[in-house]
PDB file of C-alpha atoms and ligand atoms in Angstrom:
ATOM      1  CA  UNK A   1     -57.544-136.899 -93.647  1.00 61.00           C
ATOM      2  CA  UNK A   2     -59.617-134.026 -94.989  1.00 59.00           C
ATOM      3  CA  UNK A   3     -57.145-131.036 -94.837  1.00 80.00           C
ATOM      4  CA  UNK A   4     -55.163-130.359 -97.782  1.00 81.00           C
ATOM      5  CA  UNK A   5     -51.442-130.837 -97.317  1.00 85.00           C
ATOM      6  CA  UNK A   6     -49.659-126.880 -96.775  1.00 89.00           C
ATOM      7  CA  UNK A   7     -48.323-126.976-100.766  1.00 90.00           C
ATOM      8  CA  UNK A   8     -46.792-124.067-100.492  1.00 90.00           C
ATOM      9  CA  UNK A   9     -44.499-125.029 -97.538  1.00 93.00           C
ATOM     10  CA  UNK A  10     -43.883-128.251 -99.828  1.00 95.00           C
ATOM     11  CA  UNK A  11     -42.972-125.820-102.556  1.00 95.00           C
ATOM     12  CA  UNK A  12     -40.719-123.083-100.239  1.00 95.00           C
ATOM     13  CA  UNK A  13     -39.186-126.695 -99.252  1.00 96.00           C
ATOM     14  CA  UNK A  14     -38.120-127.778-102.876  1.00 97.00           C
ATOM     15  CA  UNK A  15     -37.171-124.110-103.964  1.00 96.00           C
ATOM     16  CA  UNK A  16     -34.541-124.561-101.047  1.00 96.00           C
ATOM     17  CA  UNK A  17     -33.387-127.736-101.975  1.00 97.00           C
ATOM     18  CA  UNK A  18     -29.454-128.277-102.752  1.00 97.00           C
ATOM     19  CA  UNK A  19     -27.738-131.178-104.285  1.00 96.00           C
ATOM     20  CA  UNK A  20     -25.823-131.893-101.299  1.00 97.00           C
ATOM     21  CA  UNK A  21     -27.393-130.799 -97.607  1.00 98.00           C
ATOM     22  CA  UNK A  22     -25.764-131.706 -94.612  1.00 97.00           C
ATOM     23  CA  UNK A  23     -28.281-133.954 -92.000  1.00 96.00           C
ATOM     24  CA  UNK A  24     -29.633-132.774 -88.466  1.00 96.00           C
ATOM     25  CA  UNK A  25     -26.538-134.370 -86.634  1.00 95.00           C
ATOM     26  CA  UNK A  26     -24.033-132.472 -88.723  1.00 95.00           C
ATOM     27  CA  UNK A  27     -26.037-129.378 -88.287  1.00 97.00           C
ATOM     28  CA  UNK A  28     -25.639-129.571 -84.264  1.00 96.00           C
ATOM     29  CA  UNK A  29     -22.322-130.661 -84.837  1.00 95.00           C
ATOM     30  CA  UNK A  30     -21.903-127.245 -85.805  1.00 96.00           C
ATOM     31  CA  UNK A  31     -24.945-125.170 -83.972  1.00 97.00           C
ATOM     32  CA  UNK A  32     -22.904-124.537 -80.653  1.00 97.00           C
ATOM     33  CA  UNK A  33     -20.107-122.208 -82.832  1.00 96.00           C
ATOM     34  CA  UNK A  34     -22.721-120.780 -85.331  1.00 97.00           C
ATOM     35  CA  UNK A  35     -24.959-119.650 -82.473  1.00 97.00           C
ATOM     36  CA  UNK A  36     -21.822-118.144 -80.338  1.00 96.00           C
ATOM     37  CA  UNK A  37     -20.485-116.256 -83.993  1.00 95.00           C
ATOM     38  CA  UNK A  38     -24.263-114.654 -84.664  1.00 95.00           C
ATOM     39  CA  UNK A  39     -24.134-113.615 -80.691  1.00 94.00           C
ATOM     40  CA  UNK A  40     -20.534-112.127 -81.282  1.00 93.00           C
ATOM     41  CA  UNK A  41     -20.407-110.977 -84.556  1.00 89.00           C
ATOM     42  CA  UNK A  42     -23.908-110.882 -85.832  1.00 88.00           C
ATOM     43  CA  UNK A  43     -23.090-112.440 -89.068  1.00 88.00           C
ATOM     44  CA  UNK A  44     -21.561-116.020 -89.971  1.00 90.00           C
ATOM     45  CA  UNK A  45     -19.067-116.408 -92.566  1.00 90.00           C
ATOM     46  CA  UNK A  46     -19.519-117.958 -96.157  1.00 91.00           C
ATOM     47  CA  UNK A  47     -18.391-121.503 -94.900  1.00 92.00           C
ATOM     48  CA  UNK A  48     -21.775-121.398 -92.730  1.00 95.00           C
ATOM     49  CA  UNK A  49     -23.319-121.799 -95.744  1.00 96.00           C
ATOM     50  CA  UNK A  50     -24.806-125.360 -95.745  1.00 97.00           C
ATOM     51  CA  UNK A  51     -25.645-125.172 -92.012  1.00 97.00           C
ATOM     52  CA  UNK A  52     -27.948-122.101 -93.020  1.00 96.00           C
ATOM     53  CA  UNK A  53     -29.169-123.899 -95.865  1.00 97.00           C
ATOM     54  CA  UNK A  54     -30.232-126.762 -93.233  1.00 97.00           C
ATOM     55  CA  UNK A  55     -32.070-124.223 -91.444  1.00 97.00           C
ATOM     56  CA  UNK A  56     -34.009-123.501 -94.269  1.00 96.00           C
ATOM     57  CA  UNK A  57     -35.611-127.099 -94.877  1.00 96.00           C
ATOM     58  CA  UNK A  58     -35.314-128.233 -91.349  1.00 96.00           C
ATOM     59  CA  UNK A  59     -38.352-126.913 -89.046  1.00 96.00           C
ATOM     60  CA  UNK A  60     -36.917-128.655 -85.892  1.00 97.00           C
ATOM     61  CA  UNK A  61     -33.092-127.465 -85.986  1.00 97.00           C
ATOM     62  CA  UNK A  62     -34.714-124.369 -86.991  1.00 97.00           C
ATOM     63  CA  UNK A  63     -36.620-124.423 -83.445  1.00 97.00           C
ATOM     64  CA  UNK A  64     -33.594-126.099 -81.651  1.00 98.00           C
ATOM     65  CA  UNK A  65     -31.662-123.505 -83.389  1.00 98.00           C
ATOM     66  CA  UNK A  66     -33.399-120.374 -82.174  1.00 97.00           C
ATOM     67  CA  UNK A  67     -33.617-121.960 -78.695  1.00 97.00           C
ATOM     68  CA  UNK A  68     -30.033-122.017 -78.662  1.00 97.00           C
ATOM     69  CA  UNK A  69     -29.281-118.665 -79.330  1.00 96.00           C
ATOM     70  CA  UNK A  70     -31.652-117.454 -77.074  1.00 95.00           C
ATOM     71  CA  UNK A  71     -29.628-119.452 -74.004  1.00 96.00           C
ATOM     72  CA  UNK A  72     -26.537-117.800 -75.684  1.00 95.00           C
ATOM     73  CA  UNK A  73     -28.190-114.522 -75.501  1.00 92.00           C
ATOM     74  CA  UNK A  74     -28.977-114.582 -71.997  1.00 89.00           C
ATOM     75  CA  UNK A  75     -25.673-116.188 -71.205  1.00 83.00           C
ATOM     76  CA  UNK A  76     -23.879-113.481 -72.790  1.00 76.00           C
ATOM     77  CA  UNK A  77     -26.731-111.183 -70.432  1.00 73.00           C
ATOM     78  CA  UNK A  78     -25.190-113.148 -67.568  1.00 70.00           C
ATOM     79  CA  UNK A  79     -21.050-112.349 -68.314  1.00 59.00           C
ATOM     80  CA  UNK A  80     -22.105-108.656 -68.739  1.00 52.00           C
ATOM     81  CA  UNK A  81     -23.942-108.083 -65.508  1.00 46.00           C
ATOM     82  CA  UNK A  82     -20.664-110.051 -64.191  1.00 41.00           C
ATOM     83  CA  UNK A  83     -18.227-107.604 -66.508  1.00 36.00           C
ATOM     84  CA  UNK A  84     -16.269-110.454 -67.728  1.00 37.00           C
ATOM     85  CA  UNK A  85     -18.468-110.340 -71.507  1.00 37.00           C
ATOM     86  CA  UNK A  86     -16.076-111.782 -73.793  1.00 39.00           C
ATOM     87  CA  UNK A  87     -16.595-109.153 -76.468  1.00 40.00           C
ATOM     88  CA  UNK A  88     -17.822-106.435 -74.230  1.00 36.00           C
ATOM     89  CA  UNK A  89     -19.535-103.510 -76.351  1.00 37.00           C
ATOM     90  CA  UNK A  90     -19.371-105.160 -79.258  1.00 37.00           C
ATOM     91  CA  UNK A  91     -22.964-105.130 -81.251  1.00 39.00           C
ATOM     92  CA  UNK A  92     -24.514-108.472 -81.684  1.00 33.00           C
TER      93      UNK A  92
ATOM     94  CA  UNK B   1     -20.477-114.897 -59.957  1.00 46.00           C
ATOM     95  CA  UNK B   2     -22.160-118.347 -60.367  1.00 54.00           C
ATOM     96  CA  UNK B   3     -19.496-121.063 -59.753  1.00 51.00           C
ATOM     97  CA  UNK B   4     -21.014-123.749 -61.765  1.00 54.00           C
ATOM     98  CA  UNK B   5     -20.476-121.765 -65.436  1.00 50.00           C
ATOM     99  CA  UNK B   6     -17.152-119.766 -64.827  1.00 55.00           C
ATOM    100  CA  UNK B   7     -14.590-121.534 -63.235  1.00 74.00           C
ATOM    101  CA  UNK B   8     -13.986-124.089 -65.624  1.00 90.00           C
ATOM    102  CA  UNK B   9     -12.490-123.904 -68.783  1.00 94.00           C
ATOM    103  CA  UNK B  10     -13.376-125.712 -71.934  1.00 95.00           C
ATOM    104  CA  UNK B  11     -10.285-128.726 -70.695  1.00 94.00           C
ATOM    105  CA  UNK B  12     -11.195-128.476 -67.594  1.00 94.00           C
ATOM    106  CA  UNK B  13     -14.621-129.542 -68.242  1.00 95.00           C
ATOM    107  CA  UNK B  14     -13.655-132.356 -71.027  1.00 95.00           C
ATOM    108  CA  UNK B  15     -10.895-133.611 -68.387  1.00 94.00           C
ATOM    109  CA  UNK B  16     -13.768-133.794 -65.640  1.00 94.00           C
ATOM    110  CA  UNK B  17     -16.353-135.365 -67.376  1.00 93.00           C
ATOM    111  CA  UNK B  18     -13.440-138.342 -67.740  1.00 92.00           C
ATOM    112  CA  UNK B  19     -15.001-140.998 -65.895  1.00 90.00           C
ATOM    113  CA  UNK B  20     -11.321-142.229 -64.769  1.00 91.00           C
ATOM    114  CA  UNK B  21     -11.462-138.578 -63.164  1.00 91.00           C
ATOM    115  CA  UNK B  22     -11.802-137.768 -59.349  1.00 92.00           C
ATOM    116  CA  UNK B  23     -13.607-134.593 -60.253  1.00 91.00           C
ATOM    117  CA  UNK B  24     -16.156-136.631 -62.531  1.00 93.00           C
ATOM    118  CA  UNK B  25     -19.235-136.671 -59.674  1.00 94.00           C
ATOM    119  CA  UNK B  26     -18.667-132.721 -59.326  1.00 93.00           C
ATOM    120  CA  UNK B  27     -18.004-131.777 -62.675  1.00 94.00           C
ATOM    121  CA  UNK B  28     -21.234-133.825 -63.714  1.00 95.00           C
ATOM    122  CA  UNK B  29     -23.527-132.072 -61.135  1.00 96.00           C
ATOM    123  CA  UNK B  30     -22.359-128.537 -61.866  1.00 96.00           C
ATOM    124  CA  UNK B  31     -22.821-129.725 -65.474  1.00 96.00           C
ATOM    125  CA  UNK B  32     -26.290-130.631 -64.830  1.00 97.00           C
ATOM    126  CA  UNK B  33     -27.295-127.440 -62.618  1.00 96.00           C
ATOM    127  CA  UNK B  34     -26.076-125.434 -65.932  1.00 95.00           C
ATOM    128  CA  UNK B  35     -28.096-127.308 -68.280  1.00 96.00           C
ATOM    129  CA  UNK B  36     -31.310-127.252 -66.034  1.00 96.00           C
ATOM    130  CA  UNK B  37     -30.716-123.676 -66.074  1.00 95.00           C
ATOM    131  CA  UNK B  38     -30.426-122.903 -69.141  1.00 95.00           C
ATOM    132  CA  UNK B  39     -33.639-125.106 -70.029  1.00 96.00           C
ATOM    133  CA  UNK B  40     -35.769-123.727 -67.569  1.00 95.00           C
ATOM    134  CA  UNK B  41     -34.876-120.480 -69.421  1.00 94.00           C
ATOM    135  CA  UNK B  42     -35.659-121.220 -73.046  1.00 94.00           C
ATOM    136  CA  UNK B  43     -38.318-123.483 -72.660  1.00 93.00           C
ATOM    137  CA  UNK B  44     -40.113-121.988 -69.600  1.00 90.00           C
ATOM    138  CA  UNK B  45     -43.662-122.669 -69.922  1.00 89.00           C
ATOM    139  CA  UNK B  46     -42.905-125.816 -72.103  1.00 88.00           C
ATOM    140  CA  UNK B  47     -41.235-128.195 -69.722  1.00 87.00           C
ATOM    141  CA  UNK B  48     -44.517-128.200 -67.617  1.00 88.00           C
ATOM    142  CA  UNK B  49     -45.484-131.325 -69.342  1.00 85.00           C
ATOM    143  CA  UNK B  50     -41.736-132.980 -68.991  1.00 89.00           C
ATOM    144  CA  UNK B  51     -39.897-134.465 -66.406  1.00 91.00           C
ATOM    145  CA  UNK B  52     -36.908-131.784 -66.446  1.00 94.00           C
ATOM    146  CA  UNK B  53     -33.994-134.039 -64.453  1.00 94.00           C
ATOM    147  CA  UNK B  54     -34.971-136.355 -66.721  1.00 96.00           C
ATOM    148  CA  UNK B  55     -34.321-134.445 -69.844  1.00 96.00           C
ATOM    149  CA  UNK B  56     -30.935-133.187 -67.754  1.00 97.00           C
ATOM    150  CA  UNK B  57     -29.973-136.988 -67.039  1.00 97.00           C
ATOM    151  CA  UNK B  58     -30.718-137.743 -71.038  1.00 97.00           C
ATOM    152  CA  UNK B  59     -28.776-134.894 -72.211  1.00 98.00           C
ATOM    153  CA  UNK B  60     -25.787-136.169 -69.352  1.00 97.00           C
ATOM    154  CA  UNK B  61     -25.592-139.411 -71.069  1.00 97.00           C
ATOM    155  CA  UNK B  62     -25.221-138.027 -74.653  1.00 97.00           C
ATOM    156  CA  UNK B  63     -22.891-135.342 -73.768  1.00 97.00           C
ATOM    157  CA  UNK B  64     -20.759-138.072 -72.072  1.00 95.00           C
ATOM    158  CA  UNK B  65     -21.018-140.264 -74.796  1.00 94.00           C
ATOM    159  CA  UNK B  66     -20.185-137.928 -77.467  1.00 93.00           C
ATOM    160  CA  UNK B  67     -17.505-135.580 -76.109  1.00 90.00           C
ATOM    161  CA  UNK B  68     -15.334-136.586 -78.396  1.00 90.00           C
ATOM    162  CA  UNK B  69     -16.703-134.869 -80.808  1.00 90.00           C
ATOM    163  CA  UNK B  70     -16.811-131.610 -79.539  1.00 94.00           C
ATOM    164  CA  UNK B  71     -14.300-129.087 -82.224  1.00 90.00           C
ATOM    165  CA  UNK B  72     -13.430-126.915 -79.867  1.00 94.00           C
ATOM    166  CA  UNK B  73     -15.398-124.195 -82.189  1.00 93.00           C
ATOM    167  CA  UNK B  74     -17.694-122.777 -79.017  1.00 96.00           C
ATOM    168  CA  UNK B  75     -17.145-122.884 -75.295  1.00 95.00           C
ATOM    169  CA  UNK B  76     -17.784-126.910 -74.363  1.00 97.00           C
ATOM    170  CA  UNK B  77     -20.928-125.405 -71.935  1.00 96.00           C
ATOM    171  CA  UNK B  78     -22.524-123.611 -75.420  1.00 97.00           C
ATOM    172  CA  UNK B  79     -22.036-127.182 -77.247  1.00 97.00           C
ATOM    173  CA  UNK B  80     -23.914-129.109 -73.905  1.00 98.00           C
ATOM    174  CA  UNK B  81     -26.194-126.861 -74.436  1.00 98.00           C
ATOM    175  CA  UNK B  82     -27.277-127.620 -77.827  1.00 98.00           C
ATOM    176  CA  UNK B  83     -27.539-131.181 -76.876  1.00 98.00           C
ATOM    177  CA  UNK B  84     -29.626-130.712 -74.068  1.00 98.00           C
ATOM    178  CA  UNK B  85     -31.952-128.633 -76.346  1.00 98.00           C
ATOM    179  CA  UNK B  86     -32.128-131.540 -79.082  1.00 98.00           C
ATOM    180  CA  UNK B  87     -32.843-134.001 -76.073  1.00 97.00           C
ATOM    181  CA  UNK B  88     -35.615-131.787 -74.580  1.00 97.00           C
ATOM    182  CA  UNK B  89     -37.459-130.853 -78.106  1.00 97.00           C
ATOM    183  CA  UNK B  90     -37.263-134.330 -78.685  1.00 96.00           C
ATOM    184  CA  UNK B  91     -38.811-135.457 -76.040  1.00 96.00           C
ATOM    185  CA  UNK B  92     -41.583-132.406 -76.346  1.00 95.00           C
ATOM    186  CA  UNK B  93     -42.075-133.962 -79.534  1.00 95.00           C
ATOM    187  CA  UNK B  94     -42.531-137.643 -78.390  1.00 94.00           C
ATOM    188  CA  UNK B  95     -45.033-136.431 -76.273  1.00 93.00           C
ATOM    189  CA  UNK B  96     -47.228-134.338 -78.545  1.00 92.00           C
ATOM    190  CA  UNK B  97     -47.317-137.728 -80.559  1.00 92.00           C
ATOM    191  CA  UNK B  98     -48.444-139.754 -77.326  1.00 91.00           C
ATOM    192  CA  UNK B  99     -51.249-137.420 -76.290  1.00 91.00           C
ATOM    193  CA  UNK B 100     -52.657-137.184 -79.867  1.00 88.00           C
ATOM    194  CA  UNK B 101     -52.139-133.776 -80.247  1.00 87.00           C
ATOM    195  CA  UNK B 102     -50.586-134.783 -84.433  1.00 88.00           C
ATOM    196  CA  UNK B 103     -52.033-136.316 -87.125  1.00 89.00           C
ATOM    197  CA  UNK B 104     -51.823-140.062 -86.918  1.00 90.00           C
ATOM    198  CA  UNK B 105     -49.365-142.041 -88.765  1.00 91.00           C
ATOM    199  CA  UNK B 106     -51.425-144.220 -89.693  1.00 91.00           C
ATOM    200  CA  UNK B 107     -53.449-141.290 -91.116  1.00 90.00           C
ATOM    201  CA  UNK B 108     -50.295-140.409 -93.306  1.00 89.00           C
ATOM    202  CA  UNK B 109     -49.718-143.894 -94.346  1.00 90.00           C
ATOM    203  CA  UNK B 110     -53.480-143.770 -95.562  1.00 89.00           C
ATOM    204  CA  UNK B 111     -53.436-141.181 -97.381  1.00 88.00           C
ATOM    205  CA  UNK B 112     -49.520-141.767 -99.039  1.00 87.00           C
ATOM    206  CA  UNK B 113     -51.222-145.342 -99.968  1.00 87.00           C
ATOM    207  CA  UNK B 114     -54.181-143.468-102.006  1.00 85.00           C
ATOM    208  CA  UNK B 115     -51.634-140.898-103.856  1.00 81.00           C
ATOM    209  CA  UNK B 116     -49.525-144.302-104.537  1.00 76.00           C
ATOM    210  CA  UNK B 117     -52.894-146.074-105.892  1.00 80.00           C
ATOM    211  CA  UNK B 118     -54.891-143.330-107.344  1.00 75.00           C
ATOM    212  CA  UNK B 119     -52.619-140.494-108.542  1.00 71.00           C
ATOM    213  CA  UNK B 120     -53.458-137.098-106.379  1.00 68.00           C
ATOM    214  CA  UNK B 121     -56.794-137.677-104.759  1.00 64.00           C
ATOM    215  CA  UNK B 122     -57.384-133.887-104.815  1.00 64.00           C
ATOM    216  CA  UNK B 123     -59.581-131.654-107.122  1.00 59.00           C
ATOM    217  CA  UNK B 124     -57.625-128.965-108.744  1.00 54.00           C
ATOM    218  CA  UNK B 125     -56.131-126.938-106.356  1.00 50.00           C
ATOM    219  CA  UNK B 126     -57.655-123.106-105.506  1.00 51.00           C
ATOM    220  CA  UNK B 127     -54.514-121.255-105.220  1.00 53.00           C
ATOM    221  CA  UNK B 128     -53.042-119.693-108.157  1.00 60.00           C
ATOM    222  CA  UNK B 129     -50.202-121.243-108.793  1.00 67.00           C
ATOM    223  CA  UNK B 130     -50.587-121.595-112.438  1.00 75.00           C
ATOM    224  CA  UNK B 131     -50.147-125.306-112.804  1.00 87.00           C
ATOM    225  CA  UNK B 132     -47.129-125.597-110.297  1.00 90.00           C
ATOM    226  CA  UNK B 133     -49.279-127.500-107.879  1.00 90.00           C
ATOM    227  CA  UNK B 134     -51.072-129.607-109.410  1.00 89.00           C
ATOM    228  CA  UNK B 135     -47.540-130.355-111.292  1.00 92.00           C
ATOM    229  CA  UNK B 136     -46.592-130.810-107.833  1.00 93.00           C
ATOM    230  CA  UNK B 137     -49.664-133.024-107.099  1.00 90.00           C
ATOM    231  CA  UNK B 138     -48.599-135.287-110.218  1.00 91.00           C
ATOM    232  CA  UNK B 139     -45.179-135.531-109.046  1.00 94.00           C
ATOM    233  CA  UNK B 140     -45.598-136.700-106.072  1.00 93.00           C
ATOM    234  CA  UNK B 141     -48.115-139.443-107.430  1.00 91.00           C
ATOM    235  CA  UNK B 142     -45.640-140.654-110.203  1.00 91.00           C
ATOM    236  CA  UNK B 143     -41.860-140.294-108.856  1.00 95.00           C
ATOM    237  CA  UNK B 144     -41.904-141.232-105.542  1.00 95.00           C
ATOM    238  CA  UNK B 145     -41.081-144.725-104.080  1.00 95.00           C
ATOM    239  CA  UNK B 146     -44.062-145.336-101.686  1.00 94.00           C
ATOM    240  CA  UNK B 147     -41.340-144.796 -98.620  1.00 96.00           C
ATOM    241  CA  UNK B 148     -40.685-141.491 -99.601  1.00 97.00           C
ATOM    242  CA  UNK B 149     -43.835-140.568-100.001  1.00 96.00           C
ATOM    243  CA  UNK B 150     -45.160-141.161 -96.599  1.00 96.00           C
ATOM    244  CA  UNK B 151     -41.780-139.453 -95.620  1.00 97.00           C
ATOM    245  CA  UNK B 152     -42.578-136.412 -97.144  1.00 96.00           C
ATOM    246  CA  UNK B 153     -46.191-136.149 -96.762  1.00 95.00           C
ATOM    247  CA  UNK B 154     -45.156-137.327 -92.644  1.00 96.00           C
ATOM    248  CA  UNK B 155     -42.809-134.057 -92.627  1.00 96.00           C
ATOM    249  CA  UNK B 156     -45.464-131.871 -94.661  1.00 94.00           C
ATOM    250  CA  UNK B 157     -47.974-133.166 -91.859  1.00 93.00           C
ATOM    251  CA  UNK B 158     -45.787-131.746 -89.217  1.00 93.00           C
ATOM    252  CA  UNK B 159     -44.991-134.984 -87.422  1.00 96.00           C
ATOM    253  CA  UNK B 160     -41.714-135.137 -85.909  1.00 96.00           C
ATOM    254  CA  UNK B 161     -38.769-136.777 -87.565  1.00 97.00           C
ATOM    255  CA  UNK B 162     -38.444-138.997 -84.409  1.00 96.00           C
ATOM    256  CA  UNK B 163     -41.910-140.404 -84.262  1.00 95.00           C
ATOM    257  CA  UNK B 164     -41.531-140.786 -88.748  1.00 97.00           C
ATOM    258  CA  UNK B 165     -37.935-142.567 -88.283  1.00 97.00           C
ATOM    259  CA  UNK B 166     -39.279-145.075 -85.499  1.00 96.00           C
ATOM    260  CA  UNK B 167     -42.432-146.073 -87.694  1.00 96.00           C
ATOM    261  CA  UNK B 168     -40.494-146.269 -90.825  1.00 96.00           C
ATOM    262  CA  UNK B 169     -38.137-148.928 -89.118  1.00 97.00           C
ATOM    263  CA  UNK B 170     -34.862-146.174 -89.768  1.00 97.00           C
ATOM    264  CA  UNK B 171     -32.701-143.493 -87.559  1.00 95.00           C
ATOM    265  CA  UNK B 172     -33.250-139.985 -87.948  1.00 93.00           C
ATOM    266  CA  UNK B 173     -30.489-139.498 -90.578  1.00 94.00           C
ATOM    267  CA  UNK B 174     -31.292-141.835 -92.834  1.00 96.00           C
ATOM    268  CA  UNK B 175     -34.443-140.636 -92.900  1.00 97.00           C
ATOM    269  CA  UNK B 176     -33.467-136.946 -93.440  1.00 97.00           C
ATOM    270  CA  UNK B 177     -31.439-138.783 -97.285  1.00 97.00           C
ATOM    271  CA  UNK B 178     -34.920-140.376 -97.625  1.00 98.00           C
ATOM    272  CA  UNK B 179     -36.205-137.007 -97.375  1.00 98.00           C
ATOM    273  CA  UNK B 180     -33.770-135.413 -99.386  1.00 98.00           C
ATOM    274  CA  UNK B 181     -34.148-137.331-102.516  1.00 98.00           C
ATOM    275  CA  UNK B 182     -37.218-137.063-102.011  1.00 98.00           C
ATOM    276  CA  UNK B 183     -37.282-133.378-102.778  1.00 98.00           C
ATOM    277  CA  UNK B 184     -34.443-134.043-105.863  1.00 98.00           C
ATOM    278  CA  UNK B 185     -37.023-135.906-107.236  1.00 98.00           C
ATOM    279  CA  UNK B 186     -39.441-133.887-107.142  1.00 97.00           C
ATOM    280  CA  UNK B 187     -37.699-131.022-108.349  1.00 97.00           C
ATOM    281  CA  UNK B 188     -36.384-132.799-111.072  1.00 97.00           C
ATOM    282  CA  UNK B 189     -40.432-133.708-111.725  1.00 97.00           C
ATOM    283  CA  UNK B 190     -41.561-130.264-111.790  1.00 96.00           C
ATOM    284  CA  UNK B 191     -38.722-129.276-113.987  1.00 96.00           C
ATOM    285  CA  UNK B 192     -39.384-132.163-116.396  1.00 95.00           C
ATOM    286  CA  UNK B 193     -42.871-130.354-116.329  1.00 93.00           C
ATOM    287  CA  UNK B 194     -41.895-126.833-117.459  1.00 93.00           C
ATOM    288  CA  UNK B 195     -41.072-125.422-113.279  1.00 94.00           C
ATOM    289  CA  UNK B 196     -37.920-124.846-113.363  1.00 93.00           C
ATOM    290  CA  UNK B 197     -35.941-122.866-110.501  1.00 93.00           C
ATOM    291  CA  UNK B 198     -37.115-119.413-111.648  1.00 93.00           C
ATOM    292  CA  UNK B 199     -40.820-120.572-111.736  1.00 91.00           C
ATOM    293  CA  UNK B 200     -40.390-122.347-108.057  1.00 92.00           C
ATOM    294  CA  UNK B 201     -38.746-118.873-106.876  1.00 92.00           C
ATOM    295  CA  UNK B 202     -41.269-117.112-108.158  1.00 90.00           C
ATOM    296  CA  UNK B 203     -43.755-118.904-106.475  1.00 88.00           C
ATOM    297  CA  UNK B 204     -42.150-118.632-103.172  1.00 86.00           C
ATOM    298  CA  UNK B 205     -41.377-114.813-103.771  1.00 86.00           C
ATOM    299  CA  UNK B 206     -45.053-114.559-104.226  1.00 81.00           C
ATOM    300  CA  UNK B 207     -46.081-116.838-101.269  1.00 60.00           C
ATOM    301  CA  UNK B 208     -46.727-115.572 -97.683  1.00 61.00           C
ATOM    302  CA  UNK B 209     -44.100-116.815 -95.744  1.00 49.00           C
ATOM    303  CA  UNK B 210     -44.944-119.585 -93.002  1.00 47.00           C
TER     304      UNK B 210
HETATM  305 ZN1   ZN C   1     -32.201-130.767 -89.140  1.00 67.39          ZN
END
C-alpha cells in the first residue's frame, strides 16, 4: 500500500475518544427517537450525550444516521401535506 | 392518505407482526411497502446496484426478530426504519468489498504486519503537526496488540466494519471494544509522549475537517 494512512482522521478519532462509548447496536437502539427529537425539536437533550459522541467516531452510524433523518424529514413532509403533522408549525 | 403508514398505531403494528396473529401476512406487506418506500427515497441512486426486496425481506426478518426491543421512544415505523437502513448500508458495503472498489484486507494485514515488525515504515511525516504524528506513528508501532492494529488501520482504510469483523473471526461489536481500546491506548501513548488532550484538540482545531 503506497498511500499514507489519513492521520489526521486517526487523530480527530482519538481527540473524540471517551472512556466509556456505547457500540453501533446501542446507538440504533436509540437512533429511531434521537432522529424523531432533532425532527421535532431540533435539539436532543443532555442524556443524548453518548449517542452523539458515537456519531463522532463512527463513520457508518454517522451515514445510517443522516439517512435516517432524512426519511424522517420527508415523512414529517408527508403528515403535513396530509395536515395531520404531529407538531404542526413547530420549527425543526 | 396512504393506508400502509397511518392507520396503525405503534400496538397495532407490534400486535400484527405477532406471528400467532391473523393480521401477520397484511401487517408484514404494508410493513414492507413502507420500508421500500422509504429506501427508495434515501438511497435513490444507490440501490441500483442492490436487490431492493431483498434488502426489504432482510430488514423483515430483523425487525421480526428483534421487536422486542423496540422502547417505545419513536413511532415503531421510525424504529423499522432505522433497521432497514443498517440492513441496506450494510449490504452497500458488502458489495463495494466484492467488486474491489476498497483496499484489500489482505493489503491492511500487510501493512499492520510491517508496523508490528519494523516500527512505522514511514519517513517523517510532511504535515506540521509538531511531533504529534510521528508520536502517533510510534504509538501505534509499540502499544498495539497486532489485532488491534489491523483493526484500526482496517477502519482508518475505510473498510467496513462488516467485511473487518468477518476476517478478524469476531461480530461487529466486539470489534467496535477492539477498536475502542484501541484508541485508549493510543491516547494514553501520545500522552505518555507529552500530547495530552489540549495538544490533540489543538491539532484537530487546526485540522480541516473531513
Ligand atoms: Zn457505530
Amino acid at each position: 500500500m503506497t498511500d499514507r494512512p489519513d492521520w489526521r482522521k486517526l487523530l480527530q478519532w482519538l481527540e473524540r475518544t471517551s472512556a466509556e462509548e456505547i457500540d453501533c447496536d446501542q446507538f440504533l437502539a436509540r437512533a429511531a427517537g434521537l432522529a424523531e427529537l432533532l425532527r421535532d425539536a431540533g435539539r436532543l437533550p443532555a442524556d443524548a450525550a453518548p449517542a452523539l459522541q458515537h456519531l463522532t467516531v463512527c463513520p457508518e452510524c454517522e451515514e445510517e444516521f443522516e439517512a435516517l433523518r432524512r426519511a424522517v424529514q420527508a415523512e414529517a413532509g408527508d403528515d403535513t401535506s396530509d395536515g395531520i403533522a404531529r407538531n404542526p408549525g413547530e420549527p425543526e | 392518505m396512504d393506508p400502509t403508514r397511518r392507520s396503525r398505531s405503534d400496538a397495532e403494528w407490534l400486535a400484527g407482526l405477532d406471528l400467532e396473529s391473523q393480521d401477520h401476512p397484511d401487517v408484514c406487506q404494508d410493513l414492507a411497502v413502507l420500508l421500500g418506500r422509504s429506501l427508495r427515497r434515501v438511497l435513490g441512486d444507490r440501490l441500483r446496484t442492490l436487490d431492493l426486496d431483498d434488502v426489504v425481506q432482510d430488514s423483515l426478518l430483523q425487525i421480526l426478530r428483534s421487536r422486542d426491543h423496540f422502547r417505545g421512544d419513536s413511532r415503531f415505523t421510525t424504529w423499522a426504519t432505522a433497521i432497514a437502513l443498517r440492513v441496506a448500508f450494510t449490504e452497500l458495503r458488502r458489495r463495494k468489498v466484492r467488486e474491489g472498489r476498497m483496499v484489500p484486507f489482505d493489503a491492511v494485514l500487510a501493512e499492520a504486519a510491517a508496523w508490528g515488525r519494523d516500527g512505522s515504515p514511514e519517513p517523517a511525516e510532511i504535515v506540521e503537526s509538531h511531533g504529534l504524528v510521528e508520536a502517533l506513528q510510534q504509538a501505534i508501532a509499540s502499544s498495539l496488540t497486532e489485532r488491534q492494529r489491523v483493526a484500526i488501520l482496517a477502519e482508518l482504510r475505510g473498510l467496513p466494519t462488516v467485511e473487518i469483523a468477518t476476517r478478524l473471526g469476531t461480530n461487529q461489536n466486539a470489534l467496535y471494544k477492539l477498536i475502542h481500546d484501541a484508541r485508549k491506548k493510543l491516547r494514553l501513548a501520545l500522552e505518555r509522549r507529552g500530547f495530552g488532550a489540549d495538544a490533540l484538540h489543538g491539532f484537530v482545531a487546526e485540522a480541516p475537517s473531513r
